[in-house]
Amino acid sequence: MDLKDKIIVVTGAASGIGKAMAIRFAAEGAKAVVCADLNLEGAQATADECGGVAMACNVGIEAEIADMIEKVETEVGPIDLFCSNAGILVAGGVEAPDEDWQRIWDINVMSHVWAARHLVPRMTERGGGYLLNTASAAGLLNQVGAAPYGVTKHAAVGLAEWLSLSYGDQGIKVSVLCPQAVRSEMTRGHEDGVASIDGMLEPEPVAEACVETIRNETFLVLPHANVLGYMQFKADNYDKWLAGMRKLNRTYGDKL
Ligand SMILES: NC(=O)c1ccc[n+]([C@@H]2O[C@H](COP(=O)([O-])OP(=O)(O)OC[C@H]3O[C@@H](n4cnc5c(N)ncnc54)[C@H](O)[C@@H]3O)[C@@H](O)[C@H]2O)c1
């Protein structure tokens, strides 16, 4: 998809990857970039920087996503590209409280379900549209020290695959963003953690990788080149891959 003259929504646009996406998409000549975030002040700052529109939205609540989509479609125009990017990190293992599991499930997974539920019927009716869902390399390769994060990101990848295989014939394009460490509020203080093992990217090259993938209409956005090799190694020998992950867990298990 060519982003020129397109109407684009980015959630989590107040900070980090979402902010970089909004600014990069605007530079591609988008007609409108809607910067949605829980943090309206931050969303407004991004919108000011890229000539976009700010909207408050808690993506962990279905009604707020539905209302935001309705508002954008009524006041701005039909959404061409919706980026479900907002996400949170919850560390720990199975002992993490159920409330934390539920909160990260709603924000990292259900927000993608809800966006698709309220947008796909509109998009298919007008012949198509594009969904870019931010998962993580943790959705392909798991996350040492953070079960709620690794599990929800796997679910996000699974949902993106399902959306692509179910609606691709009706003109819905889907891509899923799976970076390792990116400098942002989420990774502040974790610069020497396991996710940074191959280096920490700035958000801008990640946004650039998104533009390129959307232009090519391919599924995986892998800003860190090593991730594909790790996936191939995992598929080739699951047990050997798990042994390697245990080694990482011994070194990094208490250090994300
Ligand atoms: N930073 C990384 O290393 C990294 C790596 C892989 C994937 N990701 C994913 O990238 C996405 C963006 O993360 P980031 O690194 O830019 O982090 P960030 O914390 O800088 O930005 C996240 C943004 O999402 C917003 N947000 C959080 N909860 C929200 C909610 N309920 N409703 C609406 N907005 C909400 C925050 O206000 C913030 O502006 C996340 O899904 C994250 O899991 C990040």
Coordinates of N, CA and C and ligand atoms in Angstrom, one line a residue, residues 12 14-17 37-39 57-60 85-88 107 134-136 149 153 179-182 184-187, ligand 1:
G12 N -1.1 4.2 20.8 CA 0.2 4.3 21.5 C 1.1 5.3 20.8
A14 N 1.7 8.4 21.6 CA 2.3 9.4 22.4 C 3.8 9.2 22.6
S15 N 4.3 8.0 22.3 CA 5.6 7.7 22.8 C 6.2 6.6 21.9
G16 N 7.5 6.5 21.9 CA 8.3 5.4 21.3 C 8.0 5.0 19.9
I17 N 7.7 3.8 19.7 CA 7.5 3.3 18.3 C 6.3 3.9 17.6
D37 N -4.0 7.7 22.0 CA -3.3 7.2 23.2 C -4.1 7.4 24.5
L38 N -3.8 6.7 25.5 CA -4.3 6.9 26.8 C -3.8 8.3 27.3
N39 N -2.6 8.6 26.9 CA -2.0 9.9 27.3 C -2.3 10.9 26.2
C57 N -7.8 7.5 23.9 CA -8.4 6.2 23.7 C -7.7 5.2 24.6
N58 N -8.4 4.5 25.5 CA -7.8 3.4 26.2 C -8.1 2.2 25.5
V59 N -7.1 1.6 24.8 CA -7.3 0.4 24.0 C -7.7 -0.8 24.8
G60 N -7.6 -0.8 26.1 CA -8.0 -1.9 26.9 C -9.5 -2.0 27.2
N85 N -0.9 -0.5 18.0 CA 0.5 -0.5 18.5 C 0.7 -0.4 20.0
A86 N -0.3 0.2 20.6 CA -0.2 0.4 22.1 C 0.0 -1.0 22.8
G87 N 0.9 -1.0 23.7 CA 1.1 -2.3 24.4 C 1.8 -2.0 25.8
I88 N 1.8 -3.0 26.6 CA 2.4 -2.8 27.9 C 3.3 -4.1 28.2
I107 N -4.9 -5.4 26.8 CA -4.2 -4.3 26.1 C -3.4 -4.9 24.9
T134 N 1.2 -4.4 16.2 CA 2.5 -4.5 16.8 C 2.5 -5.7 17.8
A135 N 3.3 -6.7 17.5 CA 3.6 -7.8 18.5 C 5.0 -7.5 19.0
S136 N 5.9 -8.4 18.8 CA 7.3 -8.3 19.3 C 8.0 -9.6 18.8
Y149 N 4.2 -11.2 29.0 CA 4.5 -10.5 27.8 C 4.7 -11.5 26.7
K153 N 2.2 -11.7 23.4 CA 2.7 -11.4 22.1 C 2.6 -12.5 21.1
P179 N 9.8 -6.5 16.6 CA 11.2 -6.1 16.9 C 11.7 -6.8 18.1
Q180 N 13.0 -6.8 18.3 CA 13.7 -7.0 19.6 C 13.7 -5.6 20.2
A181 N 14.7 -5.3 21.0 CA 14.7 -4.1 21.8 C 14.7 -2.8 21.0
V182 N 13.9 -1.9 21.4 CA 13.8 -0.6 20.8 C 13.8 0.4 21.9
S184 N 12.7 3.2 24.1 CA 11.4 3.8 24.3 C 11.1 3.8 25.9
E185 N 10.0 4.3 26.3 CA 9.7 4.3 27.7 C 9.7 2.9 28.2
M186 N 9.2 2.0 27.4 CA 9.1 0.6 27.8 C 10.4 0.0 28.2
T187 N 11.4 0.3 27.5 CA 12.7 -0.3 27.7 C 13.7 0.6 28.5
Ligands
LIG1 N1 10.4 -1.1 23.0 C1 10.7 -2.3 22.6 O1 11.8 -2.9 22.8 C2 9.6 -3.2 22.0 C3 10.0 -4.4 21.3 C4 9.0 -5.1 20.7 C5 7.7 -4.7 20.7 N2 7.4 -3.6 21.4 C6 6.0 -3.2 21.3 O2 5.8 -1.9 20.7 C7 4.6 -1.3 21.2 C8 5.0 0.2 21.6 O3 5.9 0.1 22.7 P1 7.0 1.2 22.9 O4 8.2 0.5 23.1 O5 6.9 2.3 21.9 O6 6.6 1.7 24.4 P2 6.2 3.1 25.0 O7 5.9 2.7 26.4 O8 7.2 4.1 24.7 O9 4.8 3.4 24.2 C9 3.6 2.8 24.5 C10 2.5 3.8 24.3 O10 1.3 3.1 24.5 C11 0.4 3.9 25.3 N3 -0.5 3.0 26.0 C12 -0.3 2.1 27.0 N4 -1.4 1.5 27.4 C13 -2.4 2.0 26.7 C14 -3.8 1.9 26.6 N5 -4.4 1.0 27.4 N6 -4.5 2.6 25.7 C15 -3.9 3.4 24.9 N7 -2.6 3.7 24.9 C16 -1.8 3.0 25.8 C17 1.4 4.6 26.3 O11 0.7 5.7 26.8 C18 2.5 4.9 25.4 O12 2.3 6.2 24.7 C19 4.1 -2.1 22.3 O13 3.1 -3.0 21.8 C20 5.3 -3.0 22.7 O14 5.0 -4.2 23.3 C21 8.3 -2.8 22.0

